[in-house]
Short mmCIF file of C-alpha atoms in Angstrom, two decimals:
data_model
loop_
_atom_site.label_atom_id
_atom_site.label_comp_id
_atom_site.label_asym_id
_atom_site.label_seq_id
_atom_site.Cartn_x
_atom_site.Cartn_y
_atom_site.Cartn_z
CA VAL N 30 5.89 34.42 -28.94
CA SER N 31 4.69 30.92 -28.08
CA GLN N 32 1.55 29.36 -29.56
CA PRO N 33 -1.66 29.83 -27.58
CA THR N 34 -2.56 26.75 -25.54
CA ASP N 35 -5.53 24.80 -26.90
CA PRO N 36 -8.08 24.25 -24.09
CA GLY N 37 -9.01 20.98 -25.83
CA THR N 38 -5.73 19.45 -24.62
CA ILE N 39 -6.57 20.20 -20.96
CA LYS N 40 -8.41 17.72 -18.74
CA ALA N 41 -7.93 19.06 -15.21
CA LEU N 42 -7.66 22.46 -13.57
CA THR N 43 -5.82 22.35 -10.25
CA PHE N 44 -5.92 25.32 -7.94
CA ASP N 45 -3.73 27.02 -5.43
CA VAL N 46 -6.16 28.03 -2.68
CA PHE N 47 -4.81 30.56 -0.14
CA GLY N 48 -4.82 33.89 -1.95
CA THR N 49 -5.99 32.46 -5.27
CA VAL N 50 -9.39 31.05 -4.24
CA VAL N 51 -9.90 32.54 -0.77
CA ASP N 52 -9.11 35.90 0.80
CA TRP N 53 -7.10 34.71 3.81
CA ARG N 54 -6.12 38.21 5.01
CA ASN N 55 -9.62 39.62 5.44
CA GLY N 56 -10.95 36.25 6.59
CA ILE N 57 -8.38 35.86 9.37
CA ALA N 58 -8.72 39.51 10.38
CA GLU N 59 -12.50 39.08 10.64
CA ASP N 60 -12.22 35.97 12.81
CA GLY N 61 -9.54 37.74 14.85
CA ARG N 62 -11.90 40.64 15.52
CA ALA N 63 -14.62 38.24 16.71
CA PHE N 64 -12.08 36.45 18.90
CA GLY N 65 -10.91 39.79 20.32
CA ALA N 66 -14.47 40.92 21.01
CA GLY N 67 -15.19 37.65 22.80
CA HIS N 68 -12.09 37.92 24.97
CA GLY N 69 -12.02 41.68 25.53
CA ILE N 70 -8.80 42.12 23.55
CA GLU N 71 -8.08 45.17 21.40
CA ALA N 72 -5.52 44.71 18.64
CA ASP N 73 -4.78 45.37 14.98
CA TRP N 74 -6.35 42.21 13.57
CA VAL N 75 -5.13 42.82 10.03
CA ALA N 76 -1.59 42.97 11.43
CA PHE N 77 -2.45 39.75 13.32
CA ALA N 78 -3.41 38.10 10.03
CA ASP N 79 -0.18 39.24 8.37
CA ALA N 80 1.91 38.07 11.35
CA TRP N 81 0.25 34.64 11.34
CA ARG N 82 0.71 34.27 7.57
CA ALA N 83 4.36 35.43 7.82
CA ARG N 84 5.13 32.26 9.77
CA TYR N 85 3.62 30.00 7.07
CA GLN N 86 6.58 29.55 4.71
CA PRO N 87 9.21 29.18 7.50
CA ALA N 88 7.11 26.46 9.19
CA MET N 89 6.77 24.48 5.94
CA ALA N 90 10.48 24.94 5.25
CA GLU N 91 11.20 22.82 8.34
CA VAL N 92 9.30 19.96 6.69
CA ARG N 93 10.50 20.57 3.13
CA GLU N 94 14.12 20.66 4.22
CA GLY N 95 13.84 17.44 6.24
CA ARG N 96 14.37 18.90 9.72
CA ARG N 97 10.91 17.75 10.67
CA PRO N 98 8.78 14.75 9.61
CA TRP N 99 5.58 15.27 7.60
CA THR N 100 3.25 17.55 9.57
CA ILE N 101 -0.10 18.83 8.28
CA LEU N 102 -0.83 22.52 7.93
CA ASP N 103 -3.47 22.58 10.70
CA VAL N 104 -0.71 21.64 13.15
CA LEU N 105 1.74 24.19 11.76
CA HIS N 106 -0.96 26.89 11.86
CA ARG N 107 -1.73 26.04 15.50
CA GLU N 108 1.92 26.30 16.55
CA ASN N 109 2.26 29.54 14.63
CA LEU N 110 -0.87 30.91 16.30
CA ASP N 111 0.63 30.28 19.75
CA ALA N 112 3.77 32.15 18.69
CA VAL N 113 1.80 35.09 17.27
CA LEU N 114 -0.40 35.41 20.35
CA ALA N 115 2.72 35.31 22.56
CA ALA N 116 4.40 37.98 20.43
CA MET N 117 1.28 40.14 20.86
CA ASN N 118 1.40 39.54 24.64
CA ILE N 119 -1.98 37.87 24.54
CA ASP N 120 -2.18 35.15 27.17
CA GLY N 121 -4.77 33.36 29.27
CA ILE N 122 -6.41 31.87 26.15
CA ASP N 123 -7.38 28.23 26.69
CA GLU N 124 -6.74 25.38 24.26
CA ALA N 125 -10.34 25.18 23.02
CA ALA N 126 -10.37 28.88 22.11
CA ARG N 127 -7.01 28.52 20.34
CA ASP N 128 -8.28 25.49 18.42
CA ASP N 129 -11.38 27.37 17.39
CA LEU N 130 -9.39 30.39 16.21
CA ASN N 131 -7.07 28.04 14.33
CA ARG N 132 -10.07 26.82 12.39
CA ALA N 133 -10.50 30.33 10.99
CA TRP N 134 -8.46 28.88 8.09
CA HIS N 135 -11.34 26.42 7.47
CA ARG N 136 -13.80 29.32 7.18
CA LEU N 137 -12.02 31.71 4.81
CA PRO N 138 -14.23 33.52 2.31
CA PRO N 139 -13.74 33.02 -1.43
CA TRP N 140 -13.11 36.00 -3.70
CA PRO N 141 -16.44 37.12 -5.22
CA ASP N 142 -15.83 35.63 -8.69
CA VAL N 143 -14.81 32.17 -7.45
CA VAL N 144 -18.01 30.15 -7.06
CA ALA N 145 -19.50 31.39 -10.33
CA GLY N 146 -16.21 30.84 -12.17
CA LEU N 147 -15.63 27.34 -10.78
CA THR N 148 -19.21 26.34 -11.53
CA ARG N 149 -18.68 27.24 -15.18
CA MET N 150 -15.28 25.53 -15.42
CA LYS N 151 -16.59 22.37 -13.70
CA ARG N 152 -18.83 21.57 -16.65
CA ARG N 153 -15.84 21.04 -18.90
CA PHE N 154 -12.88 20.18 -16.65
CA ILE N 155 -11.95 18.19 -13.56
CA LEU N 156 -11.50 20.73 -10.75
CA GLY N 157 -9.06 19.87 -7.97
CA THR N 158 -7.25 21.62 -5.16
CA LEU N 159 -3.47 21.71 -5.29
CA SER N 160 -2.92 23.51 -2.01
CA ASN N 161 -0.59 23.22 0.94
CA GLY N 162 -3.70 23.06 3.14
CA ASN N 163 -4.52 19.61 4.51
CA VAL N 164 -7.50 17.61 3.27
CA ALA N 165 -9.82 18.42 6.22
CA LEU N 166 -9.09 22.13 5.87
CA MET N 167 -9.86 22.03 2.14
CA VAL N 168 -13.05 19.98 2.63
CA ASN N 169 -14.37 22.28 5.36
CA LEU N 170 -13.53 25.37 3.32
CA ALA N 171 -15.45 23.92 0.37
CA LYS N 172 -18.47 22.95 2.48
CA ASN N 173 -18.56 26.44 4.03
CA SER N 174 -18.58 28.29 0.72
CA GLY N 175 -19.94 25.83 -1.82
CA LEU N 176 -16.68 25.40 -3.75
CA PRO N 177 -17.53 22.67 -6.28
CA TRP N 178 -14.28 20.67 -6.32
CA ASP N 179 -14.24 17.24 -7.94
CA VAL N 180 -11.25 16.13 -5.91
CA ILE N 181 -9.06 17.32 -3.05
CA LEU N 182 -5.37 16.80 -3.84
CA GLY N 183 -2.17 18.64 -3.00
CA ALA N 184 0.35 18.59 -0.18
CA GLU N 185 -1.12 16.16 2.35
CA VAL N 186 -2.01 13.53 -0.23
CA ALA N 187 1.38 13.99 -1.93
CA GLY N 188 3.27 14.04 1.38
CA HIS N 189 5.20 17.07 0.12
CA TYR N 190 4.64 20.80 0.40
CA LYS N 191 4.69 23.02 -2.66
CA PRO N 192 6.91 23.97 -4.38
CA ASP N 193 8.55 20.54 -3.98
CA PRO N 194 8.33 18.81 -7.40
CA GLU N 195 6.57 15.79 -5.91
CA SER N 196 3.58 17.91 -4.85
CA TYR N 197 2.79 18.58 -8.53
CA ARG N 198 3.86 15.17 -9.84
CA ALA N 199 1.71 13.25 -7.34
CA THR N 200 -1.29 15.39 -8.25
CA ALA N 201 -1.07 14.53 -11.96
CA ARG N 202 -0.30 10.88 -11.18
CA LEU N 203 -3.35 10.54 -8.89
CA LEU N 204 -5.50 12.06 -11.64
CA GLY N 205 -4.12 9.49 -14.09
CA LEU N 206 -3.07 12.33 -16.39
CA PRO N 207 0.15 13.53 -17.99
CA PRO N 208 1.16 16.86 -16.39
CA GLU N 209 0.57 18.70 -19.67
CA ALA N 210 -3.15 17.82 -19.40
CA CYS N 211 -3.23 19.65 -16.04
CA VAL N 212 -3.27 23.39 -15.40
CA LEU N 213 -2.15 24.99 -12.16
CA VAL N 214 -4.26 28.07 -11.48
CA ALA N 215 -2.53 30.42 -9.04
CA ALA N 216 -1.99 34.06 -8.14
CA HIS N 217 1.70 33.45 -7.38
CA ASN N 218 4.54 33.45 -9.87
CA SER N 219 6.75 31.11 -7.83
CA ASP N 220 4.10 28.38 -7.58
CA LEU N 221 3.32 28.57 -11.30
CA LEU N 222 6.99 28.47 -12.25
CA ALA N 223 7.54 25.37 -10.10
CA ALA N 224 4.48 23.67 -11.64
CA SER N 225 5.59 24.52 -15.17
CA ARG N 226 8.98 22.87 -14.47
CA GLU N 227 7.04 19.63 -13.82
CA GLY N 228 5.19 19.95 -17.15
CA PHE N 229 1.96 21.55 -15.91
CA ARG N 230 0.18 24.20 -17.92
CA THR N 231 -0.17 27.44 -16.02
CA ALA N 232 -2.81 30.11 -15.43
CA PHE N 233 -1.92 33.29 -13.57
CA VAL N 234 -4.95 34.91 -11.95
CA LYS N 235 -4.49 38.42 -10.60
CA ARG N 236 -5.25 38.92 -6.91
CA PRO N 237 -3.77 42.38 -6.44
CA THR N 238 -5.12 42.89 -2.91
CA GLU N 239 -4.26 39.49 -1.40
CA HIS N 240 -1.75 41.32 0.80
CA GLY N 241 -3.83 44.48 1.10
CA PRO N 242 -4.12 47.71 -0.89
CA ALA N 243 -0.36 48.34 -0.87
CA GLN N 244 0.61 44.95 -2.30
CA THR N 245 3.87 45.00 -4.29
CA THR N 246 4.33 41.31 -5.21
CA ASP N 247 2.63 39.14 -7.83
CA LEU N 248 0.83 42.09 -9.39
CA ALA N 249 1.63 40.72 -12.84
CA PRO N 250 3.04 37.53 -14.37
CA ASN N 251 6.84 37.36 -14.47
CA HIS N 252 6.95 34.41 -16.87
CA ASP N 253 5.34 33.22 -20.08
CA PHE N 254 2.36 31.43 -18.55
CA ASP N 255 -0.30 29.75 -20.73
CA PHE N 256 -3.14 31.94 -19.46
CA VAL N 257 -3.27 35.29 -17.65
CA ALA N 258 -6.68 36.20 -16.24
CA GLU N 259 -8.29 39.05 -14.32
CA ASP N 260 -10.35 36.60 -12.25
CA PHE N 261 -12.03 33.17 -12.44
CA LEU N 262 -14.80 34.38 -14.75
CA ASP N 263 -12.21 35.72 -17.18
CA LEU N 264 -10.32 32.42 -16.94
CA ALA N 265 -13.52 30.45 -17.61
CA LYS N 266 -14.11 32.54 -20.71
CA GLN N 267 -10.55 32.04 -21.98
CA LEU N 268 -10.98 28.29 -21.48
CA GLY N 269 -14.15 28.28 -23.56
CA CYS N 270 -16.53 27.66 -20.63
CA VAL Y 20 -31.06 -3.79 21.65
CA SER Y 21 -28.59 -0.95 21.16
CA GLN Y 22 -29.59 2.71 21.22
CA PRO Y 23 -30.38 4.28 17.84
CA THR Y 24 -27.51 6.33 16.47
CA ASP Y 25 -28.07 10.10 16.60
CA PRO Y 26 -27.40 11.59 13.14
CA GLY Y 27 -26.27 14.76 14.94
CA THR Y 28 -23.06 12.99 16.00
CA ILE Y 29 -22.17 12.21 12.35
CA LYS Y 30 -20.05 14.55 10.23
CA ALA Y 31 -19.05 12.46 7.21
CA LEU Y 32 -20.61 9.72 5.13
CA THR Y 33 -18.05 7.59 3.34
CA PHE Y 34 -19.12 5.21 0.60
CA ASP Y 35 -18.13 1.90 -0.79
CA VAL Y 36 -18.58 2.36 -4.54
CA PHE Y 37 -18.57 -0.89 -6.61
CA GLY Y 38 -21.94 -2.50 -5.98
CA THR Y 39 -23.09 0.11 -3.46
CA VAL Y 40 -23.06 3.23 -5.65
CA VAL Y 41 -22.63 1.80 -9.15
CA ASP Y 42 -23.97 -1.29 -10.91
CA TRP Y 43 -20.68 -2.80 -12.08
CA ARG Y 44 -22.24 -6.00 -13.47
CA ASN Y 45 -24.61 -4.40 -15.96
CA GLY Y 46 -22.14 -1.60 -16.69
CA ILE Y 47 -19.31 -3.96 -17.60
CA ALA Y 48 -21.65 -6.26 -19.56
CA GLU Y 49 -22.90 -3.26 -21.54
CA ASP Y 50 -19.39 -2.08 -22.40
CA GLY Y 51 -18.47 -5.68 -23.19
CA ARG Y 52 -21.32 -5.91 -25.68
CA ALA Y 53 -20.17 -2.70 -27.39
CA PHE Y 54 -16.61 -4.03 -27.49
CA GLY Y 55 -17.85 -7.33 -28.94
CA ALA Y 56 -19.93 -5.59 -31.58
CA GLY Y 57 -16.92 -3.45 -32.56
CA HIS Y 58 -14.64 -6.48 -32.88
CA GLY Y 59 -17.10 -9.03 -34.28
CA ILE Y 60 -16.97 -11.18 -31.13
CA GLU Y 61 -19.97 -13.06 -29.78
CA ALA Y 62 -19.88 -13.97 -26.11
CA ASP Y 63 -21.89 -13.98 -22.89
CA TRP Y 64 -20.98 -10.49 -21.68
CA VAL Y 65 -22.65 -10.88 -18.31
CA ALA Y 66 -20.46 -13.93 -17.73
CA PHE Y 67 -17.53 -11.79 -18.89
CA ALA Y 68 -18.41 -9.19 -16.21
CA ASP Y 69 -18.62 -11.87 -13.54
CA ALA Y 70 -15.34 -13.45 -14.64
CA TRP Y 71 -13.54 -10.08 -14.57
CA ARG Y 72 -14.94 -9.24 -11.15
CA ALA Y 73 -14.04 -12.72 -9.82
CA ARG Y 74 -10.37 -11.81 -10.23
CA TYR Y 75 -10.73 -8.58 -8.18
CA GLN Y 76 -10.27 -9.90 -4.64
CA PRO Y 77 -7.42 -12.32 -5.51
CA ALA Y 78 -5.50 -9.50 -7.26
CA MET Y 79 -5.83 -7.19 -4.23
CA ALA Y 80 -4.84 -10.04 -1.93
CA GLU Y 81 -1.40 -10.05 -3.58
CA VAL Y 82 -0.98 -6.45 -2.44
CA ARG Y 83 -2.67 -6.80 0.97
CA GLU Y 84 -0.55 -9.81 1.86
CA GLY Y 85 2.69 -8.12 0.87
CA ARG Y 86 3.61 -10.29 -2.11
CA ARG Y 87 3.38 -7.26 -4.35
CA PRO Y 88 4.10 -3.55 -3.78
CA TRP Y 89 1.28 -1.01 -3.85
CA THR Y 90 -0.47 -1.20 -7.24
CA ILE Y 91 -3.57 0.81 -8.19
CA LEU Y 92 -6.80 -0.87 -9.21
CA ASP Y 93 -6.63 0.35 -12.82
CA VAL Y 94 -3.46 -1.73 -13.23
CA LEU Y 95 -4.94 -4.78 -11.50
CA HIS Y 96 -8.09 -4.49 -13.64
CA ARG Y 97 -5.99 -4.33 -16.79
CA GLU Y 98 -4.00 -7.45 -15.92
CA ASN Y 99 -7.21 -9.24 -15.00
CA LEU Y 100 -8.78 -8.20 -18.30
CA ASP Y 101 -5.92 -9.79 -20.22
CA ALA Y 102 -6.43 -13.00 -18.24
CA VAL Y 103 -10.19 -13.03 -18.81
CA LEU Y 104 -9.85 -12.40 -22.55
CA ALA Y 105 -7.27 -15.18 -22.79
CA ALA Y 106 -9.57 -17.55 -20.88
CA MET Y 107 -12.35 -16.71 -23.35
CA ASN Y 108 -9.95 -17.39 -26.26
CA ILE Y 109 -10.29 -13.80 -27.44
CA ASP Y 110 -7.06 -12.64 -29.02
CA GLY Y 111 -5.84 -10.13 -31.60
CA ILE Y 112 -7.03 -7.22 -29.45
CA ASP Y 113 -4.54 -4.37 -29.45
CA GLU Y 114 -3.35 -2.43 -26.40
CA ALA Y 115 -5.45 0.65 -27.12
CA ALA Y 116 -8.65 -1.40 -27.33
CA ARG Y 117 -7.77 -3.20 -24.10
CA ASP Y 118 -7.07 0.12 -22.36
CA ASP Y 119 -10.37 1.49 -23.56
CA LEU Y 120 -12.30 -1.56 -22.36
CA ASN Y 121 -10.46 -1.34 -19.03
CA ARG Y 122 -11.89 2.15 -18.64
CA ALA Y 123 -15.38 0.63 -18.59
CA TRP Y 124 -14.85 0.76 -14.79
CA HIS Y 125 -14.63 4.58 -15.12
CA ARG Y 126 -18.03 4.66 -16.86
CA LEU Y 127 -20.18 2.45 -14.61
CA PRO Y 128 -23.78 3.60 -14.13
CA PRO Y 129 -25.06 4.52 -10.66
CA TRP Y 130 -28.12 2.76 -9.22
CA PRO Y 131 -31.22 4.90 -9.94
CA ASP Y 132 -31.56 6.28 -6.37
CA VAL Y 133 -27.94 7.36 -6.01
CA VAL Y 134 -27.69 10.89 -7.42
CA ALA Y 135 -30.92 12.05 -5.77
CA GLY Y 136 -29.96 10.45 -2.45
CA LEU Y 137 -26.41 11.84 -2.42
CA THR Y 138 -27.68 15.30 -3.36
CA ARG Y 139 -29.94 15.27 -0.29
CA MET Y 140 -27.26 13.90 2.04
CA LYS Y 141 -24.64 16.39 0.77
CA ARG Y 142 -26.55 19.31 2.29
CA ARG Y 143 -25.92 18.00 5.79
CA PHE Y 144 -22.83 15.79 5.64
CA ILE Y 145 -19.40 15.55 4.05
CA LEU Y 146 -19.65 12.91 1.32
CA GLY Y 147 -16.53 10.94 0.45
CA THR Y 148 -15.60 7.80 -1.41
CA LEU Y 149 -14.00 4.98 0.57
CA SER Y 150 -13.45 2.60 -2.31
CA ASN Y 151 -10.71 0.31 -3.50
CA GLY Y 152 -10.89 2.14 -6.83
CA ASN Y 153 -8.04 4.55 -7.50
CA VAL Y 154 -8.51 8.31 -7.47
CA ALA Y 155 -8.68 8.77 -11.26
CA LEU Y 156 -11.24 5.99 -11.56
CA MET Y 157 -13.40 7.60 -8.84
CA VAL Y 158 -13.08 11.09 -10.34
CA ASN Y 159 -14.00 9.93 -13.83
CA LEU Y 160 -16.94 7.90 -12.50
CA ALA Y 161 -18.21 10.98 -10.67
CA LYS Y 162 -17.79 13.27 -13.69
CA ASN Y 163 -19.64 10.78 -15.92
CA SER Y 164 -22.68 10.48 -13.67
CA GLY Y 165 -22.74 13.67 -11.60
CA LEU Y 166 -21.91 12.02 -8.27
CA PRO Y 167 -21.53 15.01 -5.91
CA TRP Y 168 -18.61 13.86 -3.72
CA ASP Y 169 -16.90 16.39 -1.50
CA VAL Y 170 -13.71 14.36 -1.39
CA ILE Y 171 -12.17 11.26 -2.96
CA LEU Y 172 -10.53 9.08 -0.33
CA GLY Y 173 -10.02 5.34 0.14
CA ALA Y 174 -7.44 2.79 -0.91
CA GLU Y 175 -5.04 4.74 -3.12
CA VAL Y 176 -4.78 7.69 -0.77
CA ALA Y 177 -4.46 5.35 2.23
CA GLY Y 178 -1.98 3.10 0.41
CA HIS Y 179 -3.98 0.09 1.66
CA TYR Y 180 -6.85 -1.90 0.19
CA LYS Y 181 -10.01 -2.53 2.18
CA PRO Y 182 -10.56 -4.35 4.47
CA ASP Y 183 -7.10 -3.51 5.86
CA PRO Y 184 -7.64 -1.39 9.01
CA GLU Y 185 -5.44 1.41 7.66
CA SER Y 186 -7.82 2.02 4.74
CA TYR Y 187 -10.53 3.13 7.21
CA ARG Y 188 -8.17 4.80 9.70
CA ALA Y 189 -6.49 6.94 7.04
CA THR Y 190 -9.87 8.06 5.74
CA ALA Y 191 -11.00 9.39 9.13
CA ARG Y 192 -7.57 10.90 9.80
CA LEU Y 193 -7.54 12.79 6.47
CA LEU Y 194 -11.01 14.13 7.28
CA GLY Y 195 -9.71 15.32 10.64
CA LEU Y 196 -12.49 13.37 12.35
CA PRO Y 197 -12.73 10.65 14.98
CA PRO Y 198 -13.94 7.42 13.32
CA GLU Y 199 -17.22 7.55 15.27
CA ALA Y 200 -18.10 10.77 13.39
CA CYS Y 201 -17.79 8.83 10.11
CA VAL Y 202 -20.26 6.36 8.60
CA LEU Y 203 -19.30 3.71 6.08
CA VAL Y 204 -22.17 3.17 3.66
CA ALA Y 205 -21.90 -0.20 1.92
CA ALA Y 206 -23.91 -3.08 0.52
CA HIS Y 207 -21.42 -5.62 1.90
CA ASN Y 208 -21.38 -7.10 5.39
CA SER Y 209 -17.65 -7.79 5.41
CA ASP Y 210 -16.71 -4.19 4.57
CA LEU Y 211 -19.06 -2.79 7.22
CA LEU Y 212 -17.81 -5.19 9.86
CA ALA Y 213 -14.19 -4.21 9.16
CA ALA Y 214 -15.08 -0.50 9.33
CA SER Y 215 -16.99 -0.96 12.60
CA ARG Y 216 -13.89 -2.60 14.13
CA GLU Y 217 -12.05 0.69 13.44
CA GLY Y 218 -14.78 2.70 15.16
CA PHE Y 219 -16.79 3.77 12.11
CA ARG Y 220 -20.56 3.95 12.22
CA THR Y 221 -22.16 1.69 9.63
CA ALA Y 222 -25.02 1.83 7.15
CA PHE Y 223 -26.03 -1.29 5.25
CA VAL Y 224 -27.78 -0.46 1.97
CA LYS Y 225 -29.47 -3.34 0.18
CA ARG Y 226 -28.34 -4.04 -3.37
CA PRO Y 227 -29.99 -7.42 -3.91
CA THR Y 228 -29.21 -7.63 -7.63
CA GLU Y 229 -25.56 -6.54 -7.58
CA HIS Y 230 -24.66 -10.10 -8.60
CA GLY Y 231 -27.77 -10.61 -10.71
CA PRO Y 232 -31.29 -11.89 -10.04
CA ALA Y 233 -30.07 -15.07 -8.33
CA GLN Y 234 -27.84 -13.30 -5.79
CA THR Y 235 -27.41 -15.24 -2.52
CA THR Y 236 -24.96 -13.06 -0.58
CA ASP Y 237 -25.42 -9.76 1.28
CA LEU Y 238 -29.20 -9.86 0.91
CA ALA Y 239 -29.56 -8.73 4.52
CA PRO Y 240 -27.32 -7.38 7.28
CA ASN Y 241 -25.55 -10.06 9.33
CA HIS Y 242 -24.53 -7.69 12.15
CA ASP Y 243 -25.99 -4.92 14.28
CA PHE Y 244 -25.24 -2.00 11.98
CA ASP Y 245 -26.29 1.56 12.86
CA PHE Y 246 -28.54 1.95 9.83
CA VAL Y 247 -30.16 -0.50 7.42
CA ALA Y 248 -31.66 1.09 4.32
CA GLU Y 249 -33.52 0.01 1.21
CA ASP Y 250 -31.63 2.52 -0.94
CA PHE Y 251 -29.94 5.97 -0.74
CA LEU Y 252 -33.25 7.85 -0.53
CA ASP Y 253 -34.28 5.73 2.44
CA LEU Y 254 -30.88 6.31 4.03
CA ALA Y 255 -31.20 10.08 3.48
CA LYS Y 256 -34.57 9.99 5.20
CA GLN Y 257 -33.22 8.03 8.16
CA LEU Y 258 -30.40 10.56 8.49
CA GLY Y 259 -32.87 13.43 8.63
CA CYS Y 260 -31.99 14.82 5.18
#
């Protein structure tokens, strides 16, 4: 059994966002329903959300693996939206309506514990995003929901998508901190494992319904992370906030 | 006479920081005095602040003009500190003490109107830094004084020091905004003029004692800027906040 991690050695908490901070599935489904109502389209909007999200990792893989130059997530999301709408046989939607629906990712709702938990943790630590979402997406999300970030970092600023090592390294470097003074907070084992390989501390936060009530993945930590928390309020408490 | 600028067309306010948001001269002099007291050194610490700041533009010029690869301001400040201490015949100061004094730039005090003005403007606009200071410096400054930025942008993220055009262009691009939806707020004519050439809106805020009571530069706007304000509270009022 490893020693517990002393919160006094931590300076910055960096956060995965989609799934960890915001509920993308219900948020996208909700905006899909409003879009459908406005265009007279009936569909399974939760399935729409899942189909859109299913194209997320493959689109980033094109960039990560060098088949495509750096491209921000808003652009990947927009291309993926066109593909999902086509696969659902939804056509006749103009560019402005597609752009607006694409911005559903800028309006995602936070999980209920998030704002209160971040507000407590902000008193003691630097709070930053370490997301694959681009800066504008992260800023708009924060303005919409009052997420009290100190700094927006992550993929666009690093020029690399997670879990590329440089996405974590650039984040610590920009903060002027050694990686061991930084924690990645995430609901995903793979992201935390990649961060820990770059020297980050790790906090697994459970989000057992990110993928809906029948979720089978990331229900529990698969590795020896520094912190394991039920939600952001529990994490704040464990960190002495 | 040009038309007044409609605040409704503005989405983001981006801020010069040294001189506009924080009082570097008194802040550095104060930390200099504490350093002197700790090391038994008597000196004119206001002159020390001016001498350190005088090396700021020449050090960035090395980078801007391509004679030196990208180097963050913390590193330039540290080199300049060594030069200033040597010029003052101060020696026997170890690396840790020099590093600590260098972080005086991370502890600079805001002008008295800043926190209240930013807090008002934050309700309506995205607030970002557009400074030559590096990200860690900006984050630490904000944590020290409660500056409520939504996002830290500027030179390090752009990879270019102001007034290079790319420093402004990258800031608007990262915000996902056209430059005309962004305002640069600054106490310096040259910075505002460079930003306006890239399509930014401009707000001149008077800081008539940035360089001390005998200041002769930047006492008034030299160009037709969109807003001219006495301080951040006046600017907030003009922007309808």
